[in-house]
Short mmCIF file of C-alpha atoms in Angstrom, two decimals:
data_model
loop_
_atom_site.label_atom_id
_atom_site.label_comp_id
_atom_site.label_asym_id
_atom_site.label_seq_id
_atom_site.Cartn_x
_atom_site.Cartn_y
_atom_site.Cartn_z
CA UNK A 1 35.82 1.43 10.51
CA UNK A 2 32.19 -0.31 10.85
CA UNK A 3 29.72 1.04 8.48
CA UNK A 4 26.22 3.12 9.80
CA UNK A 5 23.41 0.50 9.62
CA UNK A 6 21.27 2.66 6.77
CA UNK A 7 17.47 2.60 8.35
CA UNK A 8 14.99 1.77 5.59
CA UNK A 9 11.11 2.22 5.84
CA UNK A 10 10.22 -0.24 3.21
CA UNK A 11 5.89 0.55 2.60
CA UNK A 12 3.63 -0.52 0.58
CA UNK A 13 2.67 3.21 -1.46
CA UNK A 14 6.20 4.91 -1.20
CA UNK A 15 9.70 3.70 0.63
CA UNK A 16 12.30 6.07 2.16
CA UNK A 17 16.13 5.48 3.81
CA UNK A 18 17.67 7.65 6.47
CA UNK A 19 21.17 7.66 8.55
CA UNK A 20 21.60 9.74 12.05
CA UNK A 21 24.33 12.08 12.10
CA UNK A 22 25.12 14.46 14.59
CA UNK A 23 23.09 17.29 12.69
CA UNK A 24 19.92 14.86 13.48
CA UNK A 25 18.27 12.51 10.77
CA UNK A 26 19.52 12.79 7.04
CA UNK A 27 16.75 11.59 5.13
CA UNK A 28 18.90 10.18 1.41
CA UNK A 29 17.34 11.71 -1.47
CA UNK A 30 16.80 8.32 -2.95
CA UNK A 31 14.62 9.58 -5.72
CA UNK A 32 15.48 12.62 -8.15
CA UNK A 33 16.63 14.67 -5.05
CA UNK A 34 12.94 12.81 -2.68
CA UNK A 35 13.10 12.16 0.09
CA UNK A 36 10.85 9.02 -0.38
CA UNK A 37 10.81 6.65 -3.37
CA UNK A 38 7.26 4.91 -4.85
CA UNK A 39 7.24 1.62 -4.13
CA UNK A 40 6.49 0.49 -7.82
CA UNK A 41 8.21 -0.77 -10.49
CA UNK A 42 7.97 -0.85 -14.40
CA UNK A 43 9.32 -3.92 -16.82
CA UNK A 44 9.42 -2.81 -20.19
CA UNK A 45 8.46 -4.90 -22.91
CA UNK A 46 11.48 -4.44 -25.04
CA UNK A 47 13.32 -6.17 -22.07
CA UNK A 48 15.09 -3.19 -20.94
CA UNK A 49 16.14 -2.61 -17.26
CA UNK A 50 13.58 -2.32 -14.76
CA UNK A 51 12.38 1.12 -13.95
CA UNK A 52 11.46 2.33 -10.27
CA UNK A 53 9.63 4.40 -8.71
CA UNK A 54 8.31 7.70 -10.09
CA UNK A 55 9.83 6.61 -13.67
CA UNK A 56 7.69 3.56 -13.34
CA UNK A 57 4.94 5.78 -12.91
CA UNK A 58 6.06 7.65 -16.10
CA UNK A 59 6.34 5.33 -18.11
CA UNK A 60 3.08 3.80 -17.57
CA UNK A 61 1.29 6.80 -17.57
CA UNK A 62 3.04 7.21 -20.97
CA UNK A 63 1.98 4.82 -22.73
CA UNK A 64 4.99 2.50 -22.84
CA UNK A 65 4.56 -1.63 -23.35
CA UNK A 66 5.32 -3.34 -20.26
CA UNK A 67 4.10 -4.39 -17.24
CA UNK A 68 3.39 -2.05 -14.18
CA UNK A 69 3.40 -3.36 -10.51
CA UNK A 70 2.79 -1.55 -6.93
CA UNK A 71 2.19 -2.54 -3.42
CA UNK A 72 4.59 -5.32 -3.89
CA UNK A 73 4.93 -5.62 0.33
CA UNK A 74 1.26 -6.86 0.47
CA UNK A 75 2.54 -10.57 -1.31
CA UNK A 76 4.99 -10.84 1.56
CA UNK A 77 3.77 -14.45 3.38
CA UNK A 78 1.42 -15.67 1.17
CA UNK A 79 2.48 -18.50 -1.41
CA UNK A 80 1.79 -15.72 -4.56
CA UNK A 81 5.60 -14.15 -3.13
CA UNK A 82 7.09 -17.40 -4.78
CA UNK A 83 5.24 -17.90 -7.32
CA UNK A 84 6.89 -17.31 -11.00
CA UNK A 85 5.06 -15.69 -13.96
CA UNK A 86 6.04 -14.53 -17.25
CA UNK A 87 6.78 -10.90 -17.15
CA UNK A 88 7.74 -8.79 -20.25
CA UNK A 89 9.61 -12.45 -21.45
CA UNK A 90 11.46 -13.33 -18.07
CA UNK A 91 10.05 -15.87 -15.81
CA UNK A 92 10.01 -13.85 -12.49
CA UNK A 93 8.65 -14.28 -9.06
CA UNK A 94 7.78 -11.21 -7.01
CA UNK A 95 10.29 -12.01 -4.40
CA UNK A 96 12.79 -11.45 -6.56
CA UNK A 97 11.85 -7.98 -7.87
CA UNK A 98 11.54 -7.05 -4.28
CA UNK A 99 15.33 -7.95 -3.62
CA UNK A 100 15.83 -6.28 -6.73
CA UNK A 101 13.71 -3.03 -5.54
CA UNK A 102 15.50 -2.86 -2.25
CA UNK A 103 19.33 -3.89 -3.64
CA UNK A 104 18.69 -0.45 -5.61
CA UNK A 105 17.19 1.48 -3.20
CA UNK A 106 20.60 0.29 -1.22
CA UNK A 107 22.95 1.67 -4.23
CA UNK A 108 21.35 5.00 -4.52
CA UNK A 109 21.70 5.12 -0.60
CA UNK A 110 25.60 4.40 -1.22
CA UNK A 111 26.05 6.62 -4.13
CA UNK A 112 24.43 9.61 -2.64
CA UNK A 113 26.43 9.15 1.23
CA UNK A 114 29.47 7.01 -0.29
CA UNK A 115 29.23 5.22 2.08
CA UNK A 116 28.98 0.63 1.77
CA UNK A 117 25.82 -0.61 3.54
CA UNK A 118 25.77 -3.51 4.78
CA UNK A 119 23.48 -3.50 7.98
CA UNK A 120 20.16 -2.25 7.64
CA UNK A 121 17.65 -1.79 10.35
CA UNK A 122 13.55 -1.82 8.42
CA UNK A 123 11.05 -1.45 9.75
CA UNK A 124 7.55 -3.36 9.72
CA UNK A 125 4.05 -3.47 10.06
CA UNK A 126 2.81 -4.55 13.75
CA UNK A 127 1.23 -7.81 11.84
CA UNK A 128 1.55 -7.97 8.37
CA UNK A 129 -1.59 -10.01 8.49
CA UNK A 130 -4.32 -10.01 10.84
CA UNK A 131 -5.01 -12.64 13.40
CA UNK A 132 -2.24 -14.78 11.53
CA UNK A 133 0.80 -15.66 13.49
CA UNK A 134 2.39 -18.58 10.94
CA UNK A 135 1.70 -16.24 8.17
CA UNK A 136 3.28 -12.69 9.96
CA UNK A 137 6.66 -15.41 11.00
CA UNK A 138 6.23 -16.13 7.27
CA UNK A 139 6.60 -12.28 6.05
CA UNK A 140 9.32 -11.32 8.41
CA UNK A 141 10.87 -14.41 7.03
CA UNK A 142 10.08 -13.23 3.35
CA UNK A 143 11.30 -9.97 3.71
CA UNK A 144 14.32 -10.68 5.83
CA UNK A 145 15.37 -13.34 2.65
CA UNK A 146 14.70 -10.42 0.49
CA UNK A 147 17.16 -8.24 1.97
CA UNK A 148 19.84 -10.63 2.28
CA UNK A 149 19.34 -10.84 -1.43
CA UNK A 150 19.35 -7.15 -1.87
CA UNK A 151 23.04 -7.33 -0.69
CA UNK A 152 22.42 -7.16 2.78
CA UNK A 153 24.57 -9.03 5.43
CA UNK A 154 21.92 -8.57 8.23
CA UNK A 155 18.51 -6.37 8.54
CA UNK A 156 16.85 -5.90 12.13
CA UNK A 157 13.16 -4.84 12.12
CA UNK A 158 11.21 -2.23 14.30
CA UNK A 159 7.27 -2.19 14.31
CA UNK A 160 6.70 0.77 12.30
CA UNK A 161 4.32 2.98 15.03
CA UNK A 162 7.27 2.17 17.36
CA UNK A 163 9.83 3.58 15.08
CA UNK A 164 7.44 6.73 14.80
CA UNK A 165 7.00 7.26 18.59
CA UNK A 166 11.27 7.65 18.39
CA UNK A 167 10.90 10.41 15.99
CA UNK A 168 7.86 12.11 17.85
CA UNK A 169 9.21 11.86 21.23
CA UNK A 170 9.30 15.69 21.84
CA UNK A 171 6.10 16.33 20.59
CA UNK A 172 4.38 16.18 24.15
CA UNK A 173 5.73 16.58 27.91
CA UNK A 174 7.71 14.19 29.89
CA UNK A 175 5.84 11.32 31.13
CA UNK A 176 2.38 12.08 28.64
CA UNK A 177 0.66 9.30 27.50
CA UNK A 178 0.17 9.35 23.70
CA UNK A 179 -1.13 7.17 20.54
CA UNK A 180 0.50 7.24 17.46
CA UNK A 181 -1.92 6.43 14.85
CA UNK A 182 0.41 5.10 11.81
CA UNK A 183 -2.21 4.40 8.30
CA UNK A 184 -0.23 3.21 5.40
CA UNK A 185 -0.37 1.99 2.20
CA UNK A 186 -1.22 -1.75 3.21
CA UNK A 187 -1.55 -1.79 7.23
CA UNK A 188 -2.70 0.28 9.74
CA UNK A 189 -0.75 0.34 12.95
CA UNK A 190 -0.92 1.70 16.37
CA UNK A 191 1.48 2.48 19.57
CA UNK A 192 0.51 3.82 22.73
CA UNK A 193 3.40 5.23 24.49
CA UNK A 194 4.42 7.15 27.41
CA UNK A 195 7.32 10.13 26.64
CA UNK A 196 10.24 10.02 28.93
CA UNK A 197 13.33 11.22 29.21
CA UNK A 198 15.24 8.97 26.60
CA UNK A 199 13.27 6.39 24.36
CA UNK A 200 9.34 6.29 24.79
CA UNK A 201 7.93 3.42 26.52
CA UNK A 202 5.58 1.22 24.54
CA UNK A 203 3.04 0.26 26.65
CA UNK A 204 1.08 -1.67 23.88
CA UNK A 205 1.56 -2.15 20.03
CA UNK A 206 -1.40 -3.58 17.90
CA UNK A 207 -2.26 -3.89 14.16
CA UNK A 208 -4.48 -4.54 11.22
CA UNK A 209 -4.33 -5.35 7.51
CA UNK A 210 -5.52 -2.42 6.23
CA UNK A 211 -4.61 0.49 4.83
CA UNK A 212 -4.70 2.84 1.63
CA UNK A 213 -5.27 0.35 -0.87
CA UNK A 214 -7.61 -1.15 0.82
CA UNK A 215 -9.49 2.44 0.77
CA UNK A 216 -8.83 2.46 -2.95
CA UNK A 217 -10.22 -1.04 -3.51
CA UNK A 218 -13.53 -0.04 -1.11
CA UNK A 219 -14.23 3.01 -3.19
CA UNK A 220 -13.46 0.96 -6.71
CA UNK A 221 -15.78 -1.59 -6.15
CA UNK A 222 -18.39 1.08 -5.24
CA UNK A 223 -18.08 3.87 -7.39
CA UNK A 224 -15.59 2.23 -10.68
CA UNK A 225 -16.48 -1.53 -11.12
CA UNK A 226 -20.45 -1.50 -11.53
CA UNK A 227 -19.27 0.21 -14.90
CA UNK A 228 -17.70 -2.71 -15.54
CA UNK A 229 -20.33 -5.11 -15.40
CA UNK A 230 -20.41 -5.91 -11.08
CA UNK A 231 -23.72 -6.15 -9.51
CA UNK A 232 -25.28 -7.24 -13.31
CA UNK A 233 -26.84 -10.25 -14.38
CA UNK A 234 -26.10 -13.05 -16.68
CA UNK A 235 -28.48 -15.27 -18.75
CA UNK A 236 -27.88 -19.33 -17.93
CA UNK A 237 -26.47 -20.80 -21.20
CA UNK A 238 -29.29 -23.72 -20.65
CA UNK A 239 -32.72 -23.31 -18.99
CA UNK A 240 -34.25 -20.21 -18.10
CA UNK A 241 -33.28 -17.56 -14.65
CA UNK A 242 -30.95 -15.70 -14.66
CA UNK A 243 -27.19 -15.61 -12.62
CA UNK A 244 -25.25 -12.95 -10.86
CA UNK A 245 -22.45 -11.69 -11.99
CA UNK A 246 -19.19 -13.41 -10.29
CA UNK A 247 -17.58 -10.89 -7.70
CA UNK A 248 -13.71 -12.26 -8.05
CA UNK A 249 -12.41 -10.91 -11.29
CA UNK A 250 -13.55 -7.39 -10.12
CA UNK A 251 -11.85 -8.31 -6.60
CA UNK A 252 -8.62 -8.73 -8.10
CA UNK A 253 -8.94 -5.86 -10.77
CA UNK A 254 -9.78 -3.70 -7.38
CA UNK A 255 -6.47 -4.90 -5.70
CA UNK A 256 -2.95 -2.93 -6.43
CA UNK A 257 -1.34 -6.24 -6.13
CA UNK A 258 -2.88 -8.36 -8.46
CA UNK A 259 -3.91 -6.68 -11.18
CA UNK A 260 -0.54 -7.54 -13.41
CA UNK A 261 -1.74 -10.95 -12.75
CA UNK A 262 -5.48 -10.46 -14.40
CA UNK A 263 -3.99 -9.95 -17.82
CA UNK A 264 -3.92 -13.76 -18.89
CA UNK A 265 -5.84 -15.84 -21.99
CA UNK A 266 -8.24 -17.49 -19.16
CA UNK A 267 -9.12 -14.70 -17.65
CA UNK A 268 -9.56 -12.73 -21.09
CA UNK A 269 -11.96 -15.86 -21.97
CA UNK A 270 -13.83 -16.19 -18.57
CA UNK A 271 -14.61 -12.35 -19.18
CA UNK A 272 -15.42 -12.75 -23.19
CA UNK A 273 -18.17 -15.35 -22.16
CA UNK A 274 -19.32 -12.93 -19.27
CA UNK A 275 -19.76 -10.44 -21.82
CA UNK A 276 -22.04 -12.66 -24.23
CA UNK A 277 -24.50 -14.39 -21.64
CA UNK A 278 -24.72 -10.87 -20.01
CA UNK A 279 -27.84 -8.84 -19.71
CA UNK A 280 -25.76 -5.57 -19.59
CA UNK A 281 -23.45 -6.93 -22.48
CA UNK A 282 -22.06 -3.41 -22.86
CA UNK A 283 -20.67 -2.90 -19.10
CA UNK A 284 -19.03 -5.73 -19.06
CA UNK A 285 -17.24 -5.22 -22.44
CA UNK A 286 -15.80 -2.41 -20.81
CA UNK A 287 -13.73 -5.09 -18.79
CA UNK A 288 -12.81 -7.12 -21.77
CA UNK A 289 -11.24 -3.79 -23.24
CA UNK A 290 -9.69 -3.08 -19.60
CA UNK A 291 -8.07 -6.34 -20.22
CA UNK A 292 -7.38 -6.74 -23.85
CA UNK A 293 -5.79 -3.14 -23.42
CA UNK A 294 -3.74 -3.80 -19.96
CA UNK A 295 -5.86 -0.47 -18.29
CA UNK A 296 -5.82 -1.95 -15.04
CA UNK A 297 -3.09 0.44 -13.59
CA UNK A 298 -4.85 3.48 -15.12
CA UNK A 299 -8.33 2.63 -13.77
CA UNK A 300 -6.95 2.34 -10.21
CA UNK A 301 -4.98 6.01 -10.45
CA UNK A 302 -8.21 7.29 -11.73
CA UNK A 303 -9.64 5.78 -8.47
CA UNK A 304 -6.85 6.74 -5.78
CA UNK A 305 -7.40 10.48 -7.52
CA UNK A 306 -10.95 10.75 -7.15
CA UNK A 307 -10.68 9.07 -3.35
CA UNK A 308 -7.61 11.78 -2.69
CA UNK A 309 -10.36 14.72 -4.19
CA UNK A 310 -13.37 13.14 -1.92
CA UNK A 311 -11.43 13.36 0.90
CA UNK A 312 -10.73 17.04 0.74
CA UNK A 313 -14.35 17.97 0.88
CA UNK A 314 -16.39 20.81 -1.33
CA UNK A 315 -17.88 19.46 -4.35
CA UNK A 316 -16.06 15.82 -4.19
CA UNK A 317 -13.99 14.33 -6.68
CA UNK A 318 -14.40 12.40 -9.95
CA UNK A 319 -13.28 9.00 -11.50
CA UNK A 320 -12.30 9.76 -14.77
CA UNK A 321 -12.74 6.77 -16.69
CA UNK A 322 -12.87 7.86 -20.48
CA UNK A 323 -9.76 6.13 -21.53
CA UNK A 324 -12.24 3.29 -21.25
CA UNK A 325 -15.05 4.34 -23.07
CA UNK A 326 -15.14 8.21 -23.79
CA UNK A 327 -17.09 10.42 -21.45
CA UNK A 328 -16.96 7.51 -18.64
CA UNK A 329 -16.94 8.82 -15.70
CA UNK A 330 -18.05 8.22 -11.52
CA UNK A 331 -18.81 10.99 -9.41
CA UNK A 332 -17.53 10.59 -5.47
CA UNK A 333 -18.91 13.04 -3.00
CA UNK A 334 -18.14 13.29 0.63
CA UNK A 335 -21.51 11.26 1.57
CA UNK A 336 -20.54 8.67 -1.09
CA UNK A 337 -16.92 8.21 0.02
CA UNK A 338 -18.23 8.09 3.73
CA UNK A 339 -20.28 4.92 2.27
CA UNK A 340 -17.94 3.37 0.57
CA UNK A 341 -15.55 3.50 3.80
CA UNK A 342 -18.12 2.48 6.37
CA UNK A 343 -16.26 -0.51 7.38
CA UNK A 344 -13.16 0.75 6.46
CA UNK A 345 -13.96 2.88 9.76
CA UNK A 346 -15.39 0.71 12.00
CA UNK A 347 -12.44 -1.31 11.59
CA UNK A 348 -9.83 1.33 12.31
CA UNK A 349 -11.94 2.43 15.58
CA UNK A 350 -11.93 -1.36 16.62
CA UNK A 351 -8.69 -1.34 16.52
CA UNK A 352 -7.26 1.90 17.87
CA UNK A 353 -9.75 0.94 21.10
CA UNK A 354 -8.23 -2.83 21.48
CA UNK A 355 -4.65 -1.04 21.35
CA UNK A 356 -5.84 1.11 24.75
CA UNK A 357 -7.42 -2.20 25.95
CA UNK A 358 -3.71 -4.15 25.60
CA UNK A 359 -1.78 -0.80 27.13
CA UNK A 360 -4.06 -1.12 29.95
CA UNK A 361 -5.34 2.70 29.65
CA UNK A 362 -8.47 4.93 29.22
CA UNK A 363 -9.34 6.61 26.54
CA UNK A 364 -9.10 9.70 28.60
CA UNK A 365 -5.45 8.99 29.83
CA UNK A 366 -4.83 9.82 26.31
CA UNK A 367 -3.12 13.51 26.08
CA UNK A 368 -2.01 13.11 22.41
CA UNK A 369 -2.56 11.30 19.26
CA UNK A 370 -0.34 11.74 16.49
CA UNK A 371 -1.07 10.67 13.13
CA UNK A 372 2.24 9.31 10.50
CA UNK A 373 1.67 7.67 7.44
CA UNK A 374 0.07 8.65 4.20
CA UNK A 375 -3.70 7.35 4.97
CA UNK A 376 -3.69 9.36 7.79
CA UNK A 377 -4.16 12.05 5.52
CA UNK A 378 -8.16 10.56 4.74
CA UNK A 379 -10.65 12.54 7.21
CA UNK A 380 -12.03 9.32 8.64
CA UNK A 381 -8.64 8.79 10.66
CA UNK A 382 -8.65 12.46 12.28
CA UNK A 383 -12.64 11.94 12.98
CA UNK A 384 -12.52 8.46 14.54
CA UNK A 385 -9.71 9.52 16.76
CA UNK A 386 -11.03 12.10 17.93
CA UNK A 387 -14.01 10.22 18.76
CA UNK A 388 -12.08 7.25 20.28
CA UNK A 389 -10.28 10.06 22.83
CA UNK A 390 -12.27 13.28 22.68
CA UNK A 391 -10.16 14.73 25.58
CA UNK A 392 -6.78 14.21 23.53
CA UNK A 393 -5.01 16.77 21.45
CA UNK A 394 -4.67 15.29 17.57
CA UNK A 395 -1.46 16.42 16.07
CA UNK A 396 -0.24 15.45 12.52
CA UNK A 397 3.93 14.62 12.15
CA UNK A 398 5.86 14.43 9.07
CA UNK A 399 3.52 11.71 7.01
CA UNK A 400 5.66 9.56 4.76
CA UNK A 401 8.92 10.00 6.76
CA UNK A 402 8.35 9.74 10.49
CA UNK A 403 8.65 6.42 10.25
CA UNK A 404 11.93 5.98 8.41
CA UNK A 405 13.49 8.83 11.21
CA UNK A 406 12.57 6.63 14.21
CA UNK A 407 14.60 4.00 12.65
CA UNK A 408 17.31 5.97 12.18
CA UNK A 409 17.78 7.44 15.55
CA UNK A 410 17.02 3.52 16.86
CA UNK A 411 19.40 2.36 14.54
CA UNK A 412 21.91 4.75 16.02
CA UNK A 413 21.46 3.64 19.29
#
């Protein structure tokens, strides 16, 4: 007997797996009876196995030695995915601990259903990078070679707003024109689609790269990394004048992805001499201790919970940043987090409009826009479409697992 092909939504902030039975979806509790699994990982230092997920989490938060790493999907066709570094005293390279994230993923799936998977069908951003075509073949090709690794015989993919149109298909009337809106963790994707009987049609898919870390790293460099020494000054070792302060250690200490990657003896020096020549000395000694002491990880939680508390309005939300320095801290309001994400919004507006441009509709053909994904939680995505298709009704569906059930009743045929 043929085994199901096991649907896998494999994103940037959290992952999930599903199957269709004749009940509807079963979503696999893949993580401590979740239905959706953090996409993160943990190596600890004593070389012990690798921890996923919310235990990664854990044991970072804990205090364990070892080396934390999330939004592994955003290396996927770019030369970094190859690339091997020393990690916790294993050469690895972060395809690799992908397969190995997604081969596990696979066993808990198969230990929870007893069932063997060997077909999966996953599904993927729109573009994985913008205005790229060699470098979104690239990713597919990445990822695809990751699941084959993972233990996979073959993996189909699905553009991810596609995949949630299939799961929201009777959340409007037969033959309505609708937009999903689908923000995630690294890409934010979009479908317009027209509800019929069956499957939706897809008029027009379109996507950018950006998504919830990208909102984190906007609000960091705002609100957490002038603490650090960004926008200061340093004096010229000869002459007189003074120089600014580079931008690129605090670019990459601002992105999920590469912040295991900051923690080396160059960078450590680069940001030692930063710290004497500076004006500031003292802010940017905070990022010699962020580095001598491997607080990367923390700083960017802090972040992500003082964006999440911004977002919900009232008083704001706060960056707690005493594990730094004590009584550190960065309030964000409302006003302040509108600021930060100023582009962050014109962006998303561009290109939920170009996606009604390619579908060859009006704004005002639009009956319904329904928002997946766990970005579409910030109040900028609810406020910009509304303003892109005032006449449209704006619904929310399930958030982190709309996605993965589209893929399961496409993978079911």
């Amino acid at each position: 007997m043929p085994t199901q092909t096991l649907a896998i939504d494999f994103g940037t902030s959290n992952s999930a797996a599903a199957l269709a039975t004749a009940q509807g979806v079963f979503r696999i509790p893949i993580e401590r009876g979740n239905e959706t699994l953090p996409t993160a990982v943990f190596f600890p230092e004593d070389k012990g196995a690798m921890r996923l997920g919310t235990s990664a989490a854990e044991a970072l938060i804990g205090g364990e030695e070892g080396r934390y790493m999330r939004a592994l999907k955003s290396v996927l066709g770019l030369p970094l995915l190859h690339e091997t570094r020393l990690i916790c005293g294993h050469r690895r390279a972060l395809s690799g601990i992908i397969a190995d994230f997604l081969s596990e993923l696979r066993q808990r799936a198969e230990a929870v259903t007893g069932q063997r998977f060997v077909r999966a069908l996953s599904g993927r951003p729109v573009h994985f990078h913008t205005a790229d075509p060699d470098k979104d073949t690239q990713a597919e090709a990445d990822l695809r070679a990751c699941y084959h690794a993972a233990g996979f015989d073959s993996v189909d993919f699905l553009p991810e707003p596609e995949a949630a149109a299939i799961a929201c298909q009777g959340m409007g009337a037969e033959g309505q024109i609708g937009l999903i809106v689908d923000i995630g963790g690294g890409t934010s994707d979009f479908s317009v689609f027209r509800t019929g009987a069956g499957r939706p049609e897809i008029l027009a898919s379109h996507g950018i790269r950006l998504g919830g870390t990208d909102f984190d790293h906007a609000v960091s460099m705002t609100h957490a990394m002038p603490h650090l020494g960004l926008g200061g000054q340093l004096r010229r070792q000869m002459g007189a004048g003074l120089l600014p302060v580079p931008r690129a250690p605090y670019v990459d200490l601002a992105t999920w992805a590469k912040i295991p990657f900051l923690y080396t003896p160059e960078t450590r020096r680069m940001v030692d001499d930063m710290a004497r020549l500076a004006v500031e000395r003292e802010r940017i000694a905070r990022f010699s201790e962020v580095l001598e002491m491997e607080l990367g990880h923390e700083l960017a939680f802090a972040v992500e919970r003082g964006k999440i508390a911004a977002n919900s309005g009232g008083a704001g939300g706060r960056i707690d940043m005493r594990f730094i320095t004590p009584g550190l801290a960065e309030e964000v309001t409302p006003d302040s987090l509108d600021t930060a994400l100023s582009e962050t919004r014109a962006a998303l507006r561009a290109a939920a409009a170009e996606t009604l441009v390619l579908a060859g509709v009006g704004p005002e053909e639009i009956g319904r826009i329904i928002l997946v994904g766990g970005s579409s939680l910030m109040r900028i995505v609810s406020e910009e479409a509304r303003a892109l298709c005032p006449g449209a009704e704006v619904l929310r569906s399930e958030a982190f697992t709309a996605v993965v059930d589209g893929l399961a009743l496409a993978a079911r045929g």
